[in-house]
Amino acid sequence: MTYVGIGVIGAGLFGRKHIEIMKRESACRLVAIADPTPEAEIFAQELGVPCFKDYEEMLDRAKPRAAIIATPNVLHASAGIACAERGIHMLVEKPIADTVESARQLIEAAERARVALLVGHHRRYNPIIAKAREAVREGLLGRITAVSAQWMLLKAEDYFIPAHRRQPGAGPILTNAVHDIDDLRFICGDIVSVQAMSSNAVRRYPVEDTTVVNFRFSCGALGALTVSDTAVAPWSWELTSGENPFYPRNDENCYLISGTEGALSVPRLELWRYREGTEKGWNKPLLRELLSVETVDPLARQIRHFCAVVRGEAEPVITGRDAVRTLQVVQAVLEAARTGNTCELDAE
Ligand SMILES: NC(=O)c1ccc[n+]([C@@H]2O[C@H](COP(=O)([O-])OP(=O)(O)OC[C@H]3O[C@@H](n4cnc5c(N)ncnc54)[C@H](O)[C@@H]3O)[C@@H](O)[C@H]2O)c1
């Protein structure tokens, strides 16, 4: 198998994470880095690849077949359009862009150039999330009625040292709950209506520390998501899934999905149903089965999938059009929290 040569644009925290993973994958090879900082230059020297301050120069001179874009969000669209104009496939970190408008420009550029545009909602590659989606799609829960999702944990005080993390444009909705919203869309289907209420009562920063959100899904189900980065609590994907060794794992759940035939917890994947052929009702015993999945690093799986898409061997698990919908829901949450209005999103 020939490898896919990849240029990484933005070698900060997450760009470096991608590079670490690429080192272990035979499907791809890092060919160059674009990042204006001296630290990136040193990092590239250590890796033995060229480093460019300007990403257009990197694309023109190193000529990678594909690029990973891990810059700050405001640069995703312009860097992605530069890739598209040169026929270079791309994996853009989440969120696809900082605004829906710039995301659409990026999508159009990629479609015009017929290059792949994947977005780094990497949890979709986690077998736990994939299994939950499969269970819903196969009808194991019947018709979905209600979803309860939690993202409650305590961010360390030093997380807030960089001033931008205390300002609108950061915050747990845009930074963290964007993943949960994408998970819920991936598992339960699209979200068509949003209500929300936000508070900064504990940290007193301009950005929210706590938000509660109500959703209506296109299938008719209702959902509620509770978000707080100032809570001493274990109920978040990070603190329950074991996906990232940085976070201790707690044997708890972060999503509870209920339907007319059963219910499913995530990430523990407990499937609750009545025994087949027995009478149903609130005073009848429920059976608990555990759905099993293999343990896989979703970031590694994402890179392998990206390379397969570049080689024309797979269809994207997530497209730009799908990812922009997640961004639209996130923006609707912020808007609903700001105005107190219910925000309706057009059905797809
Ligand atoms: N999928 C995930 O779970 C996940 C986790 C963290 C971050 N992210 C995403 O990754 C992206 C980067 O986040 P981060 O935490 O690594 O940020 P970061 O600030 O650590 O890194 C950003 C890098 O981009 C570089 N950069 C700035 N301007 C540039 C330019 N013009 N050309 C090339 N490089 C430039 C910076 O020098 C920096 O090294 C964001 O979009 C973020 O949302 C995703």
mmCIF file of C-alpha atoms and ligand atoms in Angstrom:
data_model
loop_
_atom_site.group_PDB
_atom_site.id
_atom_site.type_symbol
_atom_site.label_atom_id
_atom_site.label_comp_id
_atom_site.label_asym_id
_atom_site.label_seq_id
_atom_site.Cartn_x
_atom_site.Cartn_y
_atom_site.Cartn_z
ATOM 1 C CA MET A 1 0.000 0.000 0.000
ATOM 2 C CA THR A 2 1.390 3.423 -0.915
ATOM 3 C CA TYR A 3 1.272 5.956 1.915
ATOM 4 C CA VAL A 4 -0.572 9.276 1.776
ATOM 5 C CA GLY A 5 1.780 12.245 2.227
ATOM 6 C CA ILE A 6 0.214 14.658 4.732
ATOM 7 C CA GLY A 7 1.082 18.266 5.549
ATOM 8 C CA VAL A 8 -0.041 19.505 8.966
ATOM 9 C CA ILE A 9 -1.192 23.125 9.181
ATOM 10 C CA GLY A 10 -1.018 24.266 12.808
ATOM 11 C CA ALA A 11 1.366 22.280 15.020
ATOM 12 C CA GLY A 12 -0.033 23.287 18.392
ATOM 13 C CA LEU A 13 -1.579 20.983 20.958
ATOM 14 C CA PHE A 14 -3.841 19.034 18.644
ATOM 15 C CA GLY A 15 -1.761 19.217 15.464
ATOM 16 C CA ARG A 16 1.022 17.513 17.430
ATOM 17 C CA LYS A 17 -1.425 14.879 18.658
ATOM 18 C CA HIS A 18 -2.235 14.040 15.016
ATOM 19 C CA ILE A 19 1.487 13.910 14.219
ATOM 20 C CA GLU A 20 2.113 11.515 17.145
ATOM 21 C CA ILE A 21 -0.569 9.204 15.799
ATOM 22 C CA MET A 22 0.674 9.449 12.212
ATOM 23 C CA LYS A 23 4.094 8.179 13.346
ATOM 24 C CA ARG A 24 2.492 4.814 14.175
ATOM 25 C CA GLU A 25 0.414 4.519 10.997
ATOM 26 C CA SER A 26 1.787 2.987 7.814
ATOM 27 C CA ALA A 27 -1.061 4.456 5.712
ATOM 28 C CA CYS A 28 0.346 7.979 5.922
ATOM 29 C CA ARG A 29 3.537 9.953 6.321
ATOM 30 C CA LEU A 30 4.121 13.486 7.574
ATOM 31 C CA VAL A 31 5.789 15.460 4.773
ATOM 32 C CA ALA A 32 5.776 19.036 6.131
ATOM 33 C CA ILE A 33 4.458 21.393 8.789
ATOM 34 C CA ALA A 34 3.101 24.919 8.435
ATOM 35 C CA ASP A 35 3.122 27.015 11.594
ATOM 36 C CA PRO A 36 4.648 30.465 12.168
ATOM 37 C CA THR A 37 6.026 29.857 15.677
ATOM 38 C CA PRO A 38 9.695 29.162 16.561
ATOM 39 C CA GLU A 39 8.522 26.176 18.642
ATOM 40 C CA ALA A 40 7.041 24.605 15.512
ATOM 41 C CA GLU A 41 10.329 25.142 13.662
ATOM 42 C CA ILE A 42 12.216 23.259 16.413
ATOM 43 C CA PHE A 43 9.568 20.536 16.498
ATOM 44 C CA ALA A 44 9.842 20.064 12.715
ATOM 45 C CA GLN A 45 13.643 19.862 12.920
ATOM 46 C CA GLU A 46 13.323 17.113 15.529
ATOM 47 C CA LEU A 47 10.997 15.245 13.187
ATOM 48 C CA GLY A 48 13.208 15.838 10.164
ATOM 49 C CA VAL A 49 10.509 17.529 8.052
ATOM 50 C CA PRO A 50 10.428 21.039 6.569
ATOM 51 C CA CYS A 51 8.549 23.768 8.436
ATOM 52 C CA PHE A 52 6.959 26.751 6.681
ATOM 53 C CA LYS A 53 5.639 29.905 8.329
ATOM 54 C CA ASP A 54 3.077 30.316 5.561
ATOM 55 C CA TYR A 55 0.689 27.441 4.822
ATOM 56 C CA GLU A 56 0.275 28.380 1.156
ATOM 57 C CA GLU A 57 4.030 28.105 0.696
ATOM 58 C CA MET A 58 3.971 24.718 2.422
ATOM 59 C CA LEU A 59 1.210 23.490 0.104
ATOM 60 C CA ASP A 60 3.017 24.783 -3.015
ATOM 61 C CA ARG A 61 6.504 23.558 -2.146
ATOM 62 C CA ALA A 62 5.955 20.344 -0.171
ATOM 63 C CA LYS A 63 2.947 19.404 -2.378
ATOM 64 C CA PRO A 64 1.272 17.044 0.120
ATOM 65 C CA ARG A 65 -1.531 14.865 -1.209
ATOM 66 C CA ALA A 66 -3.576 15.673 1.885
ATOM 67 C CA ALA A 67 -3.546 18.114 4.796
ATOM 68 C CA ILE A 68 -4.666 18.178 8.410
ATOM 69 C CA ILE A 69 -5.797 21.624 9.513
ATOM 70 C CA ALA A 70 -5.378 22.156 13.258
ATOM 71 C CA THR A 71 -5.098 25.936 13.449
ATOM 72 C CA PRO A 72 -7.331 28.169 15.568
ATOM 73 C CA ASN A 73 -10.913 27.907 14.311
ATOM 74 C CA VAL A 74 -10.924 31.290 12.529
ATOM 75 C CA LEU A 75 -8.311 29.980 10.061
ATOM 76 C CA HIS A 76 -9.989 26.662 9.195
ATOM 77 C CA ALA A 77 -11.915 28.009 6.201
ATOM 78 C CA SER A 78 -9.090 30.025 4.603
ATOM 79 C CA ALA A 79 -6.554 27.205 5.048
ATOM 80 C CA GLY A 80 -9.085 24.677 3.760
ATOM 81 C CA ILE A 81 -9.899 26.786 0.697
ATOM 82 C CA ALA A 82 -6.155 27.060 -0.023
ATOM 83 C CA CYS A 83 -5.989 23.240 0.051
ATOM 84 C CA ALA A 84 -9.031 22.877 -2.215
ATOM 85 C CA GLU A 85 -7.611 25.316 -4.761
ATOM 86 C CA ARG A 86 -4.555 23.075 -5.055
ATOM 87 C CA GLY A 87 -6.522 19.803 -5.238
ATOM 88 C CA ILE A 88 -5.373 18.746 -1.770
ATOM 89 C CA HIS A 89 -7.697 16.587 0.373
ATOM 90 C CA MET A 90 -8.212 17.735 3.941
ATOM 91 C CA LEU A 91 -9.153 16.746 7.445
ATOM 92 C CA VAL A 92 -10.202 19.936 9.236
ATOM 93 C CA GLU A 93 -10.310 19.945 13.025
ATOM 94 C CA LYS A 94 -13.643 20.601 14.658
ATOM 95 C CA PRO A 95 -15.568 22.860 14.482
ATOM 96 C CA ILE A 96 -15.483 22.977 10.685
ATOM 97 C CA ALA A 97 -15.133 26.789 10.848
ATOM 98 C CA ASP A 98 -15.851 29.693 13.160
ATOM 99 C CA THR A 99 -19.048 30.693 11.303
ATOM 100 C CA VAL A 100 -21.646 28.851 9.236
ATOM 101 C CA GLU A 101 -21.010 31.281 6.372
ATOM 102 C CA SER A 102 -17.264 30.567 6.163
ATOM 103 C CA ALA A 103 -17.944 26.837 6.561
ATOM 104 C CA ARG A 104 -20.234 26.972 3.523
ATOM 105 C CA GLN A 105 -17.533 28.727 1.469
ATOM 106 C CA LEU A 106 -15.105 25.977 2.426
ATOM 107 C CA ILE A 107 -17.579 23.228 1.513
ATOM 108 C CA GLU A 108 -18.268 24.817 -1.880
ATOM 109 C CA ALA A 109 -14.546 25.145 -2.607
ATOM 110 C CA ALA A 110 -13.975 21.472 -1.719
ATOM 111 C CA GLU A 111 -16.927 20.322 -3.822
ATOM 112 C CA ARG A 112 -15.773 22.422 -6.807
ATOM 113 C CA ALA A 113 -12.304 20.940 -6.562
ATOM 114 C CA ARG A 114 -13.671 17.417 -5.879
ATOM 115 C CA VAL A 115 -11.413 16.951 -2.893
ATOM 116 C CA ALA A 116 -12.354 15.178 0.320
ATOM 117 C CA LEU A 117 -13.289 17.392 3.255
ATOM 118 C CA LEU A 118 -13.508 15.490 6.542
ATOM 119 C CA VAL A 119 -14.034 17.150 9.923
ATOM 120 C CA GLY A 120 -12.377 15.999 13.140
ATOM 121 C CA HIS A 121 -15.439 14.916 15.115
ATOM 122 C CA HIS A 122 -13.296 11.947 16.071
ATOM 123 C CA ARG A 123 -15.692 10.389 18.568
ATOM 124 C CA ARG A 124 -17.650 9.058 15.584
ATOM 125 C CA TYR A 125 -14.761 6.602 15.161
ATOM 126 C CA ASN A 126 -15.054 5.390 18.752
ATOM 127 C CA PRO A 127 -16.690 1.912 18.711
ATOM 128 C CA ILE A 128 -18.843 2.923 21.722
ATOM 129 C CA ILE A 129 -20.474 5.774 19.822
ATOM 130 C CA ALA A 130 -20.697 3.668 16.654
ATOM 131 C CA LYS A 131 -22.404 0.844 18.615
ATOM 132 C CA ALA A 132 -24.918 3.241 20.174
ATOM 133 C CA ARG A 133 -25.797 4.544 16.711
ATOM 134 C CA GLU A 134 -26.132 0.988 15.400
ATOM 135 C CA ALA A 135 -28.428 0.015 18.308
ATOM 136 C CA VAL A 136 -30.707 2.973 17.590
ATOM 137 C CA ARG A 137 -30.663 2.365 13.826
ATOM 138 C CA GLU A 138 -31.425 -1.342 14.235
ATOM 139 C CA GLY A 139 -34.458 -0.408 16.323
ATOM 140 C CA LEU A 140 -33.299 -2.091 19.558
ATOM 141 C CA LEU A 141 -34.816 0.826 21.502
ATOM 142 C CA GLY A 142 -37.941 1.102 19.351
ATOM 143 C CA ARG A 143 -38.913 4.687 18.674
ATOM 144 C CA ILE A 144 -36.623 7.103 20.538
ATOM 145 C CA THR A 145 -38.602 9.160 23.071
ATOM 146 C CA ALA A 146 -36.142 11.059 25.271
ATOM 147 C CA VAL A 147 -32.407 11.580 25.692
ATOM 148 C CA SER A 148 -30.618 12.806 28.795
ATOM 149 C CA ALA A 149 -27.003 13.910 28.253
ATOM 150 C CA GLN A 150 -24.465 15.285 30.713
ATOM 151 C CA TRP A 151 -21.193 17.121 30.404
ATOM 152 C CA MET A 152 -20.369 18.090 33.971
ATOM 153 C CA LEU A 153 -16.805 18.284 35.285
ATOM 154 C CA LEU A 154 -14.343 20.658 36.884
ATOM 155 C CA LYS A 155 -11.856 22.437 34.641
ATOM 156 C CA ALA A 156 -8.626 23.254 36.494
ATOM 157 C CA GLU A 157 -8.080 26.929 37.371
ATOM 158 C CA ASP A 158 -4.939 27.150 35.207
ATOM 159 C CA TYR A 159 -7.030 26.258 32.153
ATOM 160 C CA PHE A 160 -8.355 29.822 32.339
ATOM 161 C CA ILE A 161 -4.964 31.567 32.405
ATOM 162 C CA PRO A 162 -5.079 32.368 28.642
ATOM 163 C CA ALA A 163 -7.527 35.301 28.535
ATOM 164 C CA HIS A 164 -9.337 34.087 25.417
ATOM 165 C CA ARG A 165 -10.649 31.047 27.340
ATOM 166 C CA ARG A 166 -12.697 33.396 29.564
ATOM 167 C CA GLN A 167 -14.292 35.231 26.630
ATOM 168 C CA PRO A 168 -17.200 34.547 24.299
ATOM 169 C CA GLY A 169 -15.785 32.581 21.379
ATOM 170 C CA ALA A 170 -14.426 30.012 23.866
ATOM 171 C CA GLY A 171 -16.537 28.448 26.635
ATOM 172 C CA PRO A 172 -17.849 24.933 27.215
ATOM 173 C CA ILE A 173 -20.590 25.066 24.566
ATOM 174 C CA LEU A 174 -18.305 25.902 21.640
ATOM 175 C CA THR A 175 -15.269 24.028 22.915
ATOM 176 C CA ASN A 176 -16.690 20.921 24.574
ATOM 177 C CA ALA A 177 -20.437 20.449 24.091
ATOM 178 C CA VAL A 178 -19.874 20.683 20.326
ATOM 179 C CA HIS A 179 -18.650 17.065 20.645
ATOM 180 C CA ASP A 180 -21.708 15.957 22.608
ATOM 181 C CA ILE A 181 -24.041 17.670 20.170
ATOM 182 C CA ASP A 182 -22.315 15.882 17.306
ATOM 183 C CA ASP A 183 -22.553 12.569 19.215
ATOM 184 C CA LEU A 184 -26.275 13.045 19.835
ATOM 185 C CA ARG A 185 -26.892 13.923 16.167
ATOM 186 C CA PHE A 186 -24.835 10.923 15.039
ATOM 187 C CA ILE A 187 -26.650 8.512 17.371
ATOM 188 C CA CYS A 188 -30.214 9.849 17.419
ATOM 189 C CA GLY A 189 -30.549 11.811 14.186
ATOM 190 C CA ASP A 190 -30.808 15.467 13.422
ATOM 191 C CA ILE A 191 -31.760 18.246 15.836
ATOM 192 C CA VAL A 192 -34.424 20.651 14.578
ATOM 193 C CA SER A 193 -35.216 22.877 17.557
ATOM 194 C CA VAL A 194 -33.267 24.246 20.552
ATOM 195 C CA GLN A 195 -33.949 26.054 23.837
ATOM 196 C CA ALA A 196 -31.204 27.012 26.292
ATOM 197 C CA MET A 197 -30.318 28.896 29.454
ATOM 198 C CA SER A 198 -26.755 29.865 30.444
ATOM 199 C CA SER A 199 -25.114 31.100 33.629
ATOM 200 C CA ASN A 200 -21.710 32.460 34.672
ATOM 201 C CA ALA A 201 -22.722 32.653 38.342
ATOM 202 C CA VAL A 202 -19.736 30.673 39.675
ATOM 203 C CA ARG A 203 -16.700 31.769 37.681
ATOM 204 C CA ARG A 204 -18.066 35.226 36.775
ATOM 205 C CA TYR A 205 -16.195 35.237 33.446
ATOM 206 C CA PRO A 206 -17.851 36.838 30.386
ATOM 207 C CA VAL A 207 -18.334 33.336 28.921
ATOM 208 C CA GLU A 208 -20.783 30.783 30.383
ATOM 209 C CA ASP A 209 -19.684 28.191 32.934
ATOM 210 C CA THR A 210 -23.016 26.352 32.994
ATOM 211 C CA THR A 211 -25.732 25.811 30.389
ATOM 212 C CA VAL A 212 -28.831 23.667 30.129
ATOM 213 C CA VAL A 213 -30.191 22.858 26.689
ATOM 214 C CA ASN A 214 -33.414 21.306 25.402
ATOM 215 C CA PHE A 215 -33.496 19.710 21.949
ATOM 216 C CA ARG A 216 -36.160 18.403 19.606
ATOM 217 C CA PHE A 217 -34.861 15.741 17.226
ATOM 218 C CA SER A 218 -36.253 15.324 13.720
ATOM 219 C CA CYS A 219 -37.577 11.866 14.754
ATOM 220 C CA GLY A 220 -39.782 13.636 17.326
ATOM 221 C CA ALA A 221 -37.731 12.685 20.395
ATOM 222 C CA LEU A 222 -36.825 15.302 22.997
ATOM 223 C CA GLY A 223 -33.408 15.697 24.587
ATOM 224 C CA ALA A 224 -31.770 17.594 27.428
ATOM 225 C CA LEU A 225 -28.072 18.351 27.779
ATOM 226 C CA THR A 226 -26.578 19.752 30.984
ATOM 227 C CA VAL A 227 -23.185 21.415 30.668
ATOM 228 C CA SER A 228 -21.013 22.736 33.490
ATOM 229 C CA ASP A 229 -17.249 23.159 33.633
ATOM 230 C CA THR A 230 -17.385 24.250 37.258
ATOM 231 C CA ALA A 231 -18.961 21.109 38.718
ATOM 232 C CA VAL A 232 -17.257 18.436 40.803
ATOM 233 C CA ALA A 233 -18.873 15.559 38.945
ATOM 234 C CA PRO A 234 -17.900 12.485 36.902
ATOM 235 C CA TRP A 235 -20.668 12.684 34.266
ATOM 236 C CA SER A 236 -19.019 13.621 31.009
ATOM 237 C CA TRP A 237 -17.682 11.681 28.016
ATOM 238 C CA GLU A 238 -14.141 12.596 29.054
ATOM 239 C CA LEU A 239 -14.505 11.212 32.591
ATOM 240 C CA THR A 240 -16.464 8.072 31.706
ATOM 241 C CA SER A 241 -15.338 6.779 28.309
ATOM 242 C CA GLY A 242 -11.639 6.150 28.971
ATOM 243 C CA GLU A 243 -10.956 7.496 25.485
ATOM 244 C CA ASN A 244 -8.199 9.868 26.557
ATOM 245 C CA PRO A 245 -5.698 8.666 29.220
ATOM 246 C CA PHE A 246 -5.299 12.287 30.405
ATOM 247 C CA TYR A 247 -8.640 11.901 32.208
ATOM 248 C CA PRO A 248 -9.293 9.347 34.956
ATOM 249 C CA ARG A 249 -12.081 6.934 34.011
ATOM 250 C CA ASN A 250 -15.167 6.645 36.194
ATOM 251 C CA ASP A 251 -17.597 3.757 35.799
ATOM 252 C CA GLU A 252 -20.540 6.055 35.075
ATOM 253 C CA ASN A 253 -22.592 7.131 32.074
ATOM 254 C CA CYS A 254 -22.940 10.429 30.270
ATOM 255 C CA TYR A 255 -25.862 9.714 27.904
ATOM 256 C CA LEU A 256 -29.143 7.913 28.661
ATOM 257 C CA ILE A 257 -31.235 7.200 25.570
ATOM 258 C CA SER A 258 -34.776 5.882 25.977
ATOM 259 C CA GLY A 259 -37.245 4.487 23.480
ATOM 260 C CA THR A 260 -40.559 2.668 23.250
ATOM 261 C CA GLU A 261 -38.832 -0.768 23.330
ATOM 262 C CA GLY A 262 -35.734 -0.178 25.431
ATOM 263 C CA ALA A 263 -33.078 2.157 26.753
ATOM 264 C CA LEU A 264 -29.334 2.453 26.302
ATOM 265 C CA SER A 265 -26.643 4.021 28.471
ATOM 266 C CA VAL A 266 -23.413 5.445 27.032
ATOM 267 C CA PRO A 267 -20.530 4.695 27.423
ATOM 268 C CA ARG A 268 -21.352 1.609 29.498
ATOM 269 C CA LEU A 269 -23.653 0.340 26.735
ATOM 270 C CA GLU A 270 -26.251 -1.166 29.079
ATOM 271 C CA LEU A 271 -29.307 -2.124 27.077
ATOM 272 C CA TRP A 272 -32.466 -2.210 29.198
ATOM 273 C CA ARG A 273 -35.493 -4.126 27.824
ATOM 274 C CA TYR A 274 -38.316 -6.388 28.896
ATOM 275 C CA ARG A 275 -37.627 -10.048 28.356
ATOM 276 C CA GLU A 276 -39.059 -11.118 25.011
ATOM 277 C CA GLY A 277 -42.542 -12.535 25.296
ATOM 278 C CA THR A 278 -43.125 -11.102 28.808
ATOM 279 C CA GLU A 279 -45.596 -8.451 29.808
ATOM 280 C CA LYS A 280 -44.345 -4.833 29.766
ATOM 281 C CA GLY A 281 -45.087 -2.157 32.334
ATOM 282 C CA TRP A 282 -43.538 -0.037 35.067
ATOM 283 C CA ASN A 283 -43.973 -2.761 37.688
ATOM 284 C CA LYS A 284 -42.395 -5.517 35.505
ATOM 285 C CA PRO A 285 -38.702 -6.445 35.764
ATOM 286 C CA LEU A 286 -36.326 -5.019 33.189
ATOM 287 C CA LEU A 287 -33.504 -7.094 31.748
ATOM 288 C CA ARG A 288 -30.048 -5.537 31.494
ATOM 289 C CA GLU A 289 -27.732 -6.720 28.714
ATOM 290 C CA LEU A 290 -24.282 -5.341 28.001
ATOM 291 C CA LEU A 291 -23.378 -4.590 24.391
ATOM 292 C CA SER A 292 -19.713 -5.277 23.801
ATOM 293 C CA VAL A 293 -17.218 -3.340 21.714
ATOM 294 C CA GLU A 294 -13.506 -3.500 21.040
ATOM 295 C CA THR A 295 -11.215 -0.782 22.401
ATOM 296 C CA VAL A 296 -9.813 1.340 19.595
ATOM 297 C CA ASP A 297 -8.065 4.712 19.512
ATOM 298 C CA PRO A 298 -10.568 6.809 17.546
ATOM 299 C CA LEU A 299 -7.892 9.282 16.406
ATOM 300 C CA ALA A 300 -5.870 6.475 14.831
ATOM 301 C CA ARG A 301 -8.982 5.072 13.215
ATOM 302 C CA GLN A 302 -9.854 8.565 11.945
ATOM 303 C CA ILE A 303 -6.451 8.968 10.234
ATOM 304 C CA ARG A 304 -6.714 5.509 8.652
ATOM 305 C CA HIS A 305 -10.202 6.362 7.420
ATOM 306 C CA PHE A 306 -8.995 9.717 6.054
ATOM 307 C CA CYS A 307 -6.265 7.942 4.079
ATOM 308 C CA ALA A 308 -8.776 5.399 2.745
ATOM 309 C CA VAL A 309 -11.043 8.263 1.603
ATOM 310 C CA VAL A 310 -8.069 10.002 -0.081
ATOM 311 C CA ARG A 311 -7.244 6.759 -1.897
ATOM 312 C CA GLY A 312 -10.889 6.490 -3.021
ATOM 313 C CA GLU A 313 -11.483 3.334 -0.979
ATOM 314 C CA ALA A 314 -14.073 4.695 1.482
ATOM 315 C CA GLU A 315 -16.863 7.249 1.766
ATOM 316 C CA PRO A 316 -16.379 9.902 4.507
ATOM 317 C CA VAL A 317 -17.912 9.053 7.892
ATOM 318 C CA ILE A 318 -18.463 12.789 8.260
ATOM 319 C CA THR A 319 -18.746 15.307 5.452
ATOM 320 C CA GLY A 320 -18.461 19.090 5.555
ATOM 321 C CA ARG A 321 -22.246 19.364 5.108
ATOM 322 C CA ASP A 322 -22.857 17.115 8.087
ATOM 323 C CA ALA A 323 -20.334 19.005 10.244
ATOM 324 C CA VAL A 324 -21.792 22.396 9.403
ATOM 325 C CA ARG A 325 -25.091 21.134 10.751
ATOM 326 C CA THR A 326 -23.430 20.425 14.116
ATOM 327 C CA LEU A 327 -22.019 23.960 14.040
ATOM 328 C CA GLN A 328 -25.505 25.330 13.281
ATOM 329 C CA VAL A 329 -26.933 23.529 16.310
ATOM 330 C CA VAL A 330 -24.121 24.881 18.512
ATOM 331 C CA GLN A 331 -24.795 28.405 17.296
ATOM 332 C CA ALA A 332 -28.510 27.902 17.901
ATOM 333 C CA VAL A 333 -27.728 26.914 21.514
ATOM 334 C CA LEU A 334 -25.711 30.104 22.031
ATOM 335 C CA GLU A 335 -28.427 32.183 20.378
ATOM 336 C CA ALA A 336 -31.210 30.544 22.398
ATOM 337 C CA ALA A 337 -29.272 31.118 25.636
ATOM 338 C CA ARG A 338 -28.663 34.761 24.729
ATOM 339 C CA THR A 339 -32.214 35.618 23.665
ATOM 340 C CA GLY A 340 -34.364 33.185 25.598
ATOM 341 C CA ASN A 341 -36.059 32.292 22.312
ATOM 342 C CA THR A 342 -36.631 28.830 20.897
ATOM 343 C CA CYS A 343 -34.370 28.468 17.840
ATOM 344 C CA GLU A 344 -35.782 26.395 14.997
ATOM 345 C CA LEU A 345 -33.420 24.784 12.498
ATOM 346 C CA ASP A 346 -34.694 23.758 9.074
ATOM 347 C CA ALA A 347 -35.066 19.963 8.736
ATOM 348 C CA GLU A 348 -32.379 18.550 6.451
HETATM 349 N N1 LIG B 1 -10.906 16.899 18.172
HETATM 350 C C1 LIG B 1 -10.623 17.324 19.403
HETATM 351 O O1 LIG B 1 -10.953 16.707 20.399
HETATM 352 C C2 LIG B 1 -9.863 18.606 19.578
HETATM 353 C C3 LIG B 1 -9.173 18.860 20.770
HETATM 354 C C4 LIG B 1 -8.434 20.051 20.877
HETATM 355 C C5 LIG B 1 -8.428 20.953 19.829
HETATM 356 N N2 LIG B 1 -9.152 20.677 18.703
HETATM 357 C C6 LIG B 1 -9.163 21.661 17.595
HETATM 358 O O2 LIG B 1 -7.868 21.765 17.045
HETATM 359 C C7 LIG B 1 -7.647 23.116 16.618
HETATM 360 C C8 LIG B 1 -6.364 23.624 17.270
HETATM 361 O O3 LIG B 1 -6.530 23.607 18.663
HETATM 362 P P1 LIG B 1 -5.261 23.521 19.625
HETATM 363 O O4 LIG B 1 -5.791 23.271 20.979
HETATM 364 O O5 LIG B 1 -4.242 22.600 19.054
HETATM 365 O O6 LIG B 1 -4.728 25.031 19.552
HETATM 366 P P2 LIG B 1 -3.239 25.549 19.704
HETATM 367 O O7 LIG B 1 -3.343 26.994 19.946
HETATM 368 O O8 LIG B 1 -2.496 24.696 20.677
HETATM 369 O O9 LIG B 1 -2.577 25.288 18.258
HETATM 370 C C9 LIG B 1 -2.874 26.063 17.123
HETATM 371 C C10 LIG B 1 -1.607 26.150 16.298
HETATM 372 O O10 LIG B 1 -1.913 26.840 15.086
HETATM 373 C C11 LIG B 1 -0.802 27.673 14.784
HETATM 374 N N3 LIG B 1 -1.163 28.723 13.843
HETATM 375 C C12 LIG B 1 -1.694 29.943 14.100
HETATM 376 N N4 LIG B 1 -1.814 30.646 12.956
HETATM 377 C C13 LIG B 1 -1.342 29.834 11.964
HETATM 378 C C14 LIG B 1 -1.207 30.009 10.564
HETATM 379 N N5 LIG B 1 -1.556 31.143 9.937
HETATM 380 N N6 LIG B 1 -0.696 28.995 9.847
HETATM 381 C C15 LIG B 1 -0.318 27.833 10.446
HETATM 382 N N7 LIG B 1 -0.423 27.635 11.782
HETATM 383 C C16 LIG B 1 -0.943 28.612 12.524
HETATM 384 C C17 LIG B 1 -0.372 28.213 16.138
HETATM 385 O O11 LIG B 1 0.948 28.730 16.089
HETATM 386 C C18 LIG B 1 -0.504 26.976 16.996
HETATM 387 O O12 LIG B 1 0.703 26.257 17.023
HETATM 388 C C19 LIG B 1 -8.900 23.904 17.001
HETATM 389 O O13 LIG B 1 -9.731 23.989 15.865
HETATM 390 C C20 LIG B 1 -9.548 23.051 18.054
HETATM 391 O O14 LIG B 1 -10.965 23.201 18.093
HETATM 392 C C21 LIG B 1 -9.825 19.521 18.554
#
